[in-house]
Tab-separated table of C-alpha atoms and ligand atoms in Angstrom:
chain	number	residue	atom	x	y	z
P	1	MET	CA	223.569	117.065	-48.623
P	2	SER	CA	224.157	113.418	-47.597
P	3	LYS	CA	227.035	111.493	-49.145
P	4	LYS	CA	226.086	109.484	-52.227
P	5	PRO	CA	226.927	105.772	-52.005
P	6	LEU	CA	230.066	104.676	-53.861
P	7	ILE	CA	230.135	101.008	-54.801
P	8	LEU	CA	232.976	98.986	-56.323
P	9	GLY	CA	231.786	96.056	-58.467
P	10	ILE	CA	234.055	93.165	-59.490
P	11	GLU	CA	233.285	90.515	-62.143
P	12	SER	CA	235.301	87.385	-63.045
P	13	SER	CA	232.712	84.629	-63.589
P	14	CYS	CA	233.888	83.574	-67.057
P	15	ASP	CA	236.269	85.206	-69.552
P	16	GLU	CA	235.967	88.901	-68.727
P	17	THR	CA	237.911	90.509	-65.887
P	18	ALA	CA	236.023	93.651	-64.936
P	19	ALA	CA	235.750	96.343	-62.278
P	20	SER	CA	233.497	99.385	-62.028
P	21	ILE	CA	232.597	102.131	-59.617
P	22	ILE	CA	229.080	103.509	-59.590
P	23	SER	CA	227.261	106.090	-57.513
P	24	GLU	CA	224.002	108.069	-57.654
P	25	ASN	CA	223.181	111.561	-58.866
P	26	ASP	CA	221.076	114.099	-56.955
P	27	GLN	CA	217.885	112.592	-58.426
P	28	GLY	CA	218.809	109.189	-57.000
P	29	ASN	CA	219.618	107.708	-60.441
P	30	PRO	CA	222.695	105.458	-60.773
P	31	ILE	CA	225.767	106.928	-62.464
P	32	ILE	CA	228.778	104.999	-63.748
P	33	LEU	CA	232.019	106.629	-62.644
P	34	SER	CA	234.248	104.007	-64.242
P	35	ASN	CA	233.744	100.752	-66.102
P	36	VAL	CA	236.782	98.660	-67.042
P	37	VAL	CA	236.373	95.376	-68.921
P	38	SER	CA	239.250	93.225	-70.103
P	39	SER	CA	238.247	90.371	-72.402
P	40	GLN	CA	240.221	87.146	-72.788
P	41	GLU	CA	239.055	86.459	-76.356
P	42	ASP	CA	242.637	86.340	-77.639
P	43	ILE	CA	243.604	83.660	-75.101
P	44	HIS	CA	240.694	81.325	-75.862
P	45	ARG	CA	240.309	81.835	-79.633
P	46	GLN	CA	242.805	79.100	-80.576
P	47	PHE	CA	240.866	76.574	-78.434
P	48	GLY	CA	237.449	77.481	-79.861
P	49	GLY	CA	235.990	78.113	-76.385
P	50	VAL	CA	236.789	79.192	-72.841
P	51	VAL	CA	239.483	77.061	-71.117
P	52	PRO	CA	238.736	77.407	-67.367
P	53	GLU	CA	242.328	77.005	-66.151
P	54	LEU	CA	243.664	79.623	-68.575
P	55	ALA	CA	240.748	81.935	-67.788
P	56	ALA	CA	241.430	81.742	-64.039
P	57	ARG	CA	245.130	82.346	-64.533
P	58	SER	CA	244.426	85.437	-66.608
P	59	HIS	CA	241.968	86.771	-63.987
P	60	ILE	CA	244.671	86.354	-61.326
P	61	GLU	CA	247.189	88.242	-63.468
P	62	LYS	CA	244.835	91.113	-64.273
P	63	ILE	CA	242.458	91.619	-61.364
P	64	ASP	CA	244.729	93.929	-59.392
P	65	TRP	CA	245.395	96.447	-62.142
P	66	ILE	CA	241.814	96.281	-63.463
P	67	VAL	CA	240.500	97.297	-60.018
P	68	GLN	CA	243.215	99.944	-59.706
P	69	LYS	CA	242.274	101.337	-63.123
P	70	ALA	CA	238.572	101.448	-62.180
P	71	ILE	CA	239.471	103.425	-59.049
P	72	HIS	CA	241.826	105.722	-60.950
P	73	ASP	CA	239.286	106.369	-63.772
P	74	SER	CA	236.544	107.191	-61.267
P	75	GLY	CA	238.673	109.857	-59.607
P	76	ILE	CA	237.670	108.748	-56.099
P	77	ASN	CA	239.832	107.881	-53.122
P	78	ILE	CA	239.421	104.196	-52.110
P	79	HIS	CA	238.581	105.231	-48.538
P	80	GLU	CA	235.441	106.943	-49.864
P	81	LEU	CA	234.042	103.576	-51.043
P	82	ASP	CA	230.949	102.391	-49.159
P	83	ALA	CA	230.918	98.731	-50.187
P	84	VAL	CA	232.573	96.135	-52.406
P	85	ALA	CA	230.355	93.835	-54.510
P	86	SER	CA	231.777	90.758	-56.262
P	87	THR	CA	230.137	88.157	-58.482
P	88	ALA	CA	229.826	84.939	-56.441
P	89	GLY	CA	228.079	82.849	-59.117
P	90	PRO	CA	226.956	81.303	-61.349
P	91	GLY	CA	230.040	80.629	-63.445
P	92	LEU	CA	233.307	78.725	-63.541
P	93	ILE	CA	234.374	78.094	-59.949
P	94	VAL	CA	238.071	78.697	-60.606
P	95	CYS	CA	237.205	82.057	-62.213
P	96	LEU	CA	234.592	83.110	-59.659
P	97	SER	CA	237.032	82.455	-56.827
P	98	VAL	CA	239.449	85.113	-58.140
P	99	GLY	CA	237.085	88.116	-58.124
P	100	LEU	CA	235.268	86.870	-55.044
P	101	SER	CA	238.433	86.481	-52.960
P	102	PHE	CA	239.821	89.775	-54.229
P	103	GLY	CA	236.580	91.601	-53.371
P	104	LYS	CA	236.400	90.091	-49.895
P	105	ALA	CA	240.027	90.987	-49.154
P	106	PHE	CA	239.536	94.511	-50.495
P	107	ALA	CA	236.403	95.037	-48.383
P	108	ALA	CA	238.091	93.622	-45.284
P	109	SER	CA	241.186	95.779	-45.695
P	110	LEU	CA	239.043	98.925	-46.008
P	111	ASN	CA	236.705	97.758	-43.241
P	112	LYS	CA	233.708	98.170	-45.592
P	113	PRO	CA	230.731	95.850	-46.158
P	114	PHE	CA	231.055	93.023	-48.675
P	115	ILE	CA	228.180	92.061	-51.001
P	116	ALA	CA	228.004	88.759	-52.936
P	117	VAL	CA	226.223	89.236	-56.263
P	118	ASN	CA	224.446	86.796	-58.546
P	119	HIS	CA	225.823	87.442	-62.051
P	120	LEU	CA	222.368	86.831	-63.562
P	121	GLU	CA	220.877	89.444	-61.246
P	122	GLY	CA	223.550	91.784	-62.612
P	123	HIS	CA	222.185	91.231	-66.129
P	124	ALA	CA	218.609	91.546	-64.815
P	125	LEU	CA	219.308	94.973	-63.302
P	126	SER	CA	221.694	96.214	-66.024
P	127	PRO	CA	219.084	98.463	-67.742
P	128	LYS	CA	218.779	100.406	-64.471
P	129	LEU	CA	222.208	101.889	-65.196
P	130	ASN	CA	220.677	104.170	-67.804
P	131	THR	CA	216.864	103.892	-67.498
P	132	LYS	CA	214.452	104.452	-64.656
P	133	LEU	CA	213.007	101.028	-64.003
P	134	ASP	CA	210.742	100.080	-61.093
P	135	TYR	CA	209.664	96.588	-60.066
P	136	PRO	CA	207.871	94.471	-61.168
P	137	TYR	CA	208.891	93.649	-64.736
P	138	LEU	CA	209.116	90.718	-67.105
P	139	LEU	CA	212.683	89.707	-67.930
P	140	LEU	CA	214.057	87.756	-70.867
P	141	LEU	CA	217.597	86.786	-69.956
P	142	ILE	CA	219.534	85.576	-73.000
P	143	SER	CA	223.226	84.885	-72.483
P	144	GLY	CA	225.854	82.257	-73.185
P	145	GLY	CA	224.678	80.030	-70.357
P	146	HIS	CA	221.041	81.010	-69.763
P	147	SER	CA	217.789	81.577	-71.641
P	148	GLN	CA	214.907	82.332	-69.317
P	149	TYR	CA	211.695	84.292	-68.926
P	150	LEU	CA	211.354	85.526	-65.333
P	151	SER	CA	208.957	87.716	-63.394
P	152	VAL	CA	211.123	90.162	-61.461
P	153	LYS	CA	208.958	91.010	-58.470
P	154	ASN	CA	211.575	92.872	-56.465
P	155	LEU	CA	215.301	92.859	-55.728
P	156	SER	CA	216.311	89.169	-55.477
P	157	GLU	CA	212.680	88.054	-55.936
P	158	TYR	CA	212.343	86.117	-59.144
P	159	LYS	CA	209.823	83.628	-60.453
P	160	ARG	CA	210.784	81.587	-63.464
P	161	LEU	CA	208.121	81.390	-66.181
P	162	GLY	CA	210.121	79.454	-68.743
P	163	THR	CA	213.644	78.272	-69.430
P	164	THR	CA	215.635	76.345	-71.996
P	165	ILE	CA	215.417	72.608	-71.584
P	166	ASP	CA	218.798	72.131	-73.292
P	167	ASP	CA	221.133	74.735	-74.838
P	168	ALA	CA	221.123	78.468	-74.107
P	169	ILE	CA	220.560	80.859	-77.027
P	170	GLY	CA	224.094	82.284	-76.845
P	171	GLU	CA	225.415	78.725	-76.845
P	172	ALA	CA	223.329	77.949	-79.974
P	173	PHE	CA	224.794	81.052	-81.673
P	174	ASP	CA	228.333	80.043	-80.677
P	175	LYS	CA	227.905	76.405	-81.773
P	176	THR	CA	226.377	77.451	-85.096
P	177	ALA	CA	229.312	79.798	-85.617
P	178	LYS	CA	231.750	76.962	-84.952
P	179	LEU	CA	229.948	74.706	-87.452
P	180	LEU	CA	230.216	77.499	-90.024
P	181	GLY	CA	233.943	77.777	-89.363
P	182	VAL	CA	233.692	81.150	-87.626
P	183	GLU	CA	236.266	81.955	-84.949
P	184	PHE	CA	235.364	82.077	-81.233
P	185	PRO	CA	233.476	84.003	-79.939
P	186	GLY	CA	231.185	83.470	-82.906
P	187	GLY	CA	227.755	84.683	-81.702
P	188	PRO	CA	228.196	88.329	-82.702
P	189	LYS	CA	229.747	87.275	-86.033
P	190	ILE	CA	226.656	85.237	-86.988
P	191	GLU	CA	224.694	88.485	-86.880
P	192	ILE	CA	227.153	90.012	-89.372
P	193	LEU	CA	227.088	86.985	-91.736
P	194	ALA	CA	223.285	86.873	-91.550
P	195	LYS	CA	223.029	90.360	-93.049
P	196	LYS	CA	224.249	88.985	-96.388
P	197	GLY	CA	222.038	85.881	-96.384
P	198	ASP	CA	218.484	84.782	-97.216
P	199	PRO	CA	216.623	84.138	-93.921
P	200	ASN	CA	214.125	81.856	-95.681
P	201	LYS	CA	216.601	79.669	-97.561
P	202	TYR	CA	216.697	76.801	-95.061
P	203	ASN	CA	213.697	75.475	-93.181
P	204	LEU	CA	215.115	74.674	-89.735
P	205	PRO	CA	213.307	72.916	-86.862
P	206	LYS	CA	211.709	74.892	-84.048
P	207	PRO	CA	211.743	72.461	-81.096
P	208	ILE	CA	208.795	72.644	-78.634
P	209	PHE	CA	207.347	75.533	-80.687
P	210	ASN	CA	203.760	74.436	-80.143
P	211	LYS	CA	204.066	73.064	-76.629
P	212	GLY	CA	205.837	73.639	-73.319
P	213	GLY	CA	204.482	77.139	-72.582
P	214	CYS	CA	207.309	79.653	-72.778
P	215	ASN	CA	210.016	77.032	-72.283
P	216	LEU	CA	212.667	76.953	-74.981
P	217	SER	CA	214.781	74.332	-76.757
P	218	PHE	CA	217.636	74.756	-79.237
P	219	ALA	CA	219.486	71.419	-79.321
P	220	GLY	CA	217.490	70.108	-82.333
P	221	LEU	CA	218.302	73.259	-84.230
P	222	LYS	CA	222.009	72.671	-83.723
P	223	THR	CA	221.748	69.083	-85.005
P	224	ALA	CA	219.959	70.292	-88.158
P	225	ILE	CA	222.649	72.910	-88.764
P	226	LEU	CA	225.358	70.293	-88.325
P	227	LYS	CA	223.855	68.225	-91.167
P	228	ILE	CA	223.440	71.192	-93.553
P	229	ALA	CA	226.808	72.802	-92.739
P	230	LYS	CA	228.654	69.653	-93.910
P	231	ASP	CA	227.445	70.217	-97.497
P	232	ILE	CA	227.999	73.942	-97.712
P	233	LYS	CA	229.850	74.783	-100.931
P	234	ASN	CA	230.319	78.533	-100.956
P	235	ASP	CA	230.126	81.719	-98.888
P	236	GLN	CA	226.604	82.570	-100.036
P	237	GLU	CA	225.281	79.277	-98.632
P	238	LYS	CA	227.092	80.052	-95.386
P	239	PHE	CA	225.443	83.477	-95.213
P	240	ASP	CA	222.043	81.902	-95.994
P	241	LEU	CA	222.462	79.340	-93.206
P	242	ALA	CA	223.489	82.044	-90.700
P	243	ALA	CA	220.466	84.143	-91.723
P	244	SER	CA	218.079	81.166	-91.582
P	245	PHE	CA	219.400	80.212	-88.138
P	246	GLN	CA	218.979	83.739	-86.776
P	247	ASN	CA	215.533	83.968	-88.333
P	248	THR	CA	214.483	80.688	-86.688
P	249	ILE	CA	215.647	82.003	-83.300
P	250	ILE	CA	213.613	85.152	-83.934
P	251	GLU	CA	210.488	83.145	-84.812
P	252	ILE	CA	210.887	81.033	-81.655
P	253	LEU	CA	211.406	84.065	-79.398
P	254	SER	CA	208.548	85.908	-81.046
P	255	LYS	CA	206.052	83.151	-80.229
P	256	LYS	CA	207.442	82.354	-76.761
P	257	THR	CA	207.548	86.016	-75.736
P	258	LYS	CA	203.818	86.387	-76.379
P	259	ILE	CA	203.193	83.349	-74.177
P	260	ALA	CA	205.471	84.851	-71.487
P	261	PHE	CA	203.470	88.124	-71.634
P	262	SER	CA	200.236	86.339	-70.790
P	263	GLU	CA	201.856	84.216	-68.061
P	264	PHE	CA	203.369	87.351	-66.517
P	265	GLU	CA	200.048	89.205	-66.598
P	266	LYS	CA	198.200	86.237	-65.096
P	267	GLN	CA	200.737	85.855	-62.317
P	268	ILE	CA	201.622	89.448	-61.425
P	269	LYS	CA	198.671	91.517	-62.664
P	270	PRO	CA	201.085	94.416	-63.249
P	271	LYS	CA	199.890	98.030	-63.413
P	272	GLN	CA	202.555	98.792	-65.980
P	273	LYS	CA	203.711	96.313	-68.583
P	274	LYS	CA	207.491	96.402	-68.856
P	275	PHE	CA	209.666	93.933	-70.732
P	276	VAL	CA	213.419	93.902	-70.090
P	277	VAL	CA	215.778	91.987	-72.369
P	278	ALA	CA	219.284	91.460	-70.974
P	279	GLY	CA	222.411	89.302	-71.413
P	280	GLY	CA	224.960	89.061	-74.230
P	281	VAL	CA	222.445	88.031	-76.929
P	282	ALA	CA	220.397	91.189	-76.202
P	283	ALA	CA	223.095	92.952	-78.265
P	284	ASN	CA	221.718	91.290	-81.424
P	285	LYS	CA	219.949	94.055	-83.367
P	286	GLU	CA	217.595	91.779	-85.330
P	287	ILE	CA	216.407	90.141	-82.108
P	288	ARG	CA	216.012	93.579	-80.499
P	289	ASN	CA	213.987	94.925	-83.435
P	290	MET	CA	211.618	91.961	-83.380
P	291	LEU	CA	211.087	92.216	-79.607
P	292	VAL	CA	210.470	95.987	-79.825
P	293	GLU	CA	207.756	95.321	-82.433
P	294	ILE	CA	206.085	92.646	-80.295
P	295	CYS	CA	206.118	95.000	-77.320
P	296	LYS	CA	204.448	97.757	-79.357
P	297	LYS	CA	201.707	95.400	-80.492
P	298	ASN	CA	201.086	94.170	-76.940
P	299	ASN	CA	201.342	97.524	-75.114
P	300	TYR	CA	204.603	96.674	-73.364
P	301	GLU	CA	207.413	99.116	-72.785
P	302	SER	CA	210.574	97.462	-74.166
P	303	ILE	CA	213.745	98.092	-72.172
P	304	PHE	CA	217.277	97.067	-73.194
P	305	PRO	CA	220.621	97.826	-71.581
P	306	PRO	CA	222.916	99.934	-73.782
P	307	LEU	CA	224.956	97.728	-76.137
P	308	ASP	CA	228.160	98.050	-74.095
P	309	LEU	CA	226.368	96.777	-70.980
P	310	CYS	CA	224.767	93.714	-72.632
P	311	GLY	CA	227.885	91.564	-72.323
P	312	ASP	CA	229.611	90.779	-69.057
P	313	ASN	CA	230.735	93.858	-67.118
P	314	ALA	CA	231.158	94.977	-63.516
P	315	ALA	CA	228.886	98.048	-63.635
P	316	MET	CA	225.903	95.672	-63.517
P	317	ILE	CA	227.465	93.886	-60.527
P	318	ALA	CA	227.937	97.249	-58.792
P	319	MET	CA	224.285	98.061	-59.662
P	320	VAL	CA	223.066	95.051	-57.679
P	321	GLY	CA	225.572	96.051	-54.977
P	322	LEU	CA	224.066	99.541	-54.847
P	323	GLU	CA	220.510	98.254	-54.363
P	324	LYS	CA	221.627	95.765	-51.723
P	325	PHE	CA	223.738	98.407	-49.993
P	326	LYS	CA	220.724	100.699	-49.639
P	327	LEU	CA	218.820	97.841	-47.998
P	328	LYS	CA	221.864	96.950	-45.859
P	329	LYS	CA	221.911	93.449	-47.352
P	330	PHE	CA	225.519	92.545	-46.682
P	331	ASP	CA	227.268	89.179	-46.806
P	332	LYS	CA	229.813	87.476	-44.624
P	333	LEU	CA	233.392	87.035	-45.743
P	334	ASP	CA	232.975	83.246	-45.884
P	335	TYR	CA	230.319	83.495	-48.619
P	336	PRO	CA	231.053	80.601	-51.027
P	337	ALA	CA	231.586	80.736	-54.783
P	338	ARG	CA	228.432	79.213	-56.293
P	339	PRO	CA	228.981	77.664	-59.750
P	340	ARG	CA	225.217	77.081	-59.955
P	341	TRP	CA	222.974	79.792	-58.566
P	342	PRO	CA	219.504	80.114	-60.108
P	343	LEU	CA	217.607	83.358	-59.679
P	344	ASP	CA	214.273	81.831	-58.783
P	345	GLU	CA	213.045	80.691	-55.403
P	346	ASP	CA	211.884	77.293	-56.622
P	347	ALA	CA	215.452	76.088	-56.810
P	348	ILE	CA	216.499	72.988	-54.918
P	349	PHE	CA	217.801	73.732	-51.459
P	350	LEU	CA	220.922	71.771	-50.724
P	351	LYS	CA	220.902	70.986	-47.049
P	352	GLY	CA	224.232	71.366	-45.291
P	353	ALA	CA	225.828	73.668	-47.857
P	354	GLY	CA	223.434	76.361	-46.683
P	355	VAL	CA	222.959	77.672	-50.192
P	356	LYS	CA	220.515	77.121	-53.008
P	357	LEU	CA	221.853	75.332	-56.048
C	401	KG4	O1	226.071	87.654	-71.055
C	401	KG4	P1	227.277	87.207	-71.778
C	401	KG4	O2	228.319	88.239	-72.153
C	401	KG4	O3	228.034	86.094	-71.000
C	401	KG4	C1	227.345	85.131	-70.260
C	401	KG4	O4	227.020	85.431	-69.092
C	401	KG4	O5	227.077	84.073	-70.858
C	401	KG4	O6	226.772	86.483	-73.106
C	401	KG4	C2	227.659	85.943	-74.027
C	401	KG4	C3	226.857	85.290	-75.144
C	401	KG4	C4	227.767	84.506	-76.090
C	401	KG4	O7	227.168	83.248	-76.321
C	401	KG4	C5	227.779	85.358	-77.342
C	401	KG4	O8	227.988	84.616	-78.518
C	401	KG4	C6	226.394	85.977	-77.310
C	401	KG4	O9	226.207	86.291	-75.947
C	401	KG4	N1	226.313	87.182	-78.138
C	401	KG4	C7	225.537	87.300	-79.241
C	401	KG4	C8	225.750	88.601	-79.742
C	401	KG4	N2	226.653	89.237	-78.927
C	401	KG4	C9	226.978	88.341	-77.939
C	401	KG4	N3	224.702	86.426	-79.815
C	401	KG4	C10	224.058	86.847	-80.919
C	401	KG4	N4	224.198	88.071	-81.474
C	401	KG4	C11	225.041	88.978	-80.928
C	401	KG4	N5	225.190	90.180	-81.484
C	402	ZN	ZN1	226.778	87.164	-68.400
């Protein structure tokens, strides 16, 4: 029997230092041999958000033992590795540089191929770690920095159908949390507060609800919350505002997802209708439930990564590495860190830098 590929993935684009080793089983399905994630929440909490310099310093301190732990947990010998895949963007350049440089050096020292991975592609492929998923599919990517509907035609072949024109959904959750006096990272805590509140108490704006196709906008929502939050008198009102905010997001996504379905069908004419939801906000159970319902009504199969793979992790980076490895899509050791790196082909090509921004 031929040797199964063994891929080391490394992630350091923001405030998680992570390493993972994945392989394939006899049926050709990916298997996670180890998945180590170290969050920096405790470092950034007192500042109410991620401080790039502190984040980079923490990555530098931890990257070595995180990778060693991933190797140890997997039970493999490093010389058995077939390739090293590191996140090269998008993200904070000082953070990206840590995992990227470490991955390149590791690959070079083992004389193995190096693969530069787009973090967003990691999220896009994350459901493949536990579900059989063939191309093409419609993707809703909802994270701290991105909110997009994309047709995923093939590996590294994306077409953007809609995007946020201002804030990302995760950002809206985090900012709302801050306005409600909830500690960083607040997004997941809004979901908890919302359980105790009345989702219809406050009538919040839904920017570009009736125009702009499946593009999204959340900045107006934040401004409205800012005004209401100032006059909040007790916990119940706080719960009601959290619930009303989450409900407004759900109403927006519900409408925009239906528009994205028809755009996807028009563009791709898919034989099978599959809808993947990925990124940190995909962990929100109320959002998941609503999207599952919409999929049922519109004959789509709804696919989510498991909860522990919704947030940033290196198994998803190794997953992209695995697919690229099988196609022998390797990168040179001078591959740059790319703070901006959109998934879609329509991005602006920056002449000279040799990369798309
Ligand atoms: O994908 P991710 O871990 O990092 C980025 O690449 O941005 O996403 C993090 C975002 C944060 O904004 C966080 O508040 C949000 O995902 N998030 C949630 C939930 N869990 C994480 N937002 C709403 N509900 C949740 N349960
Ligand atoms: Zn992410």
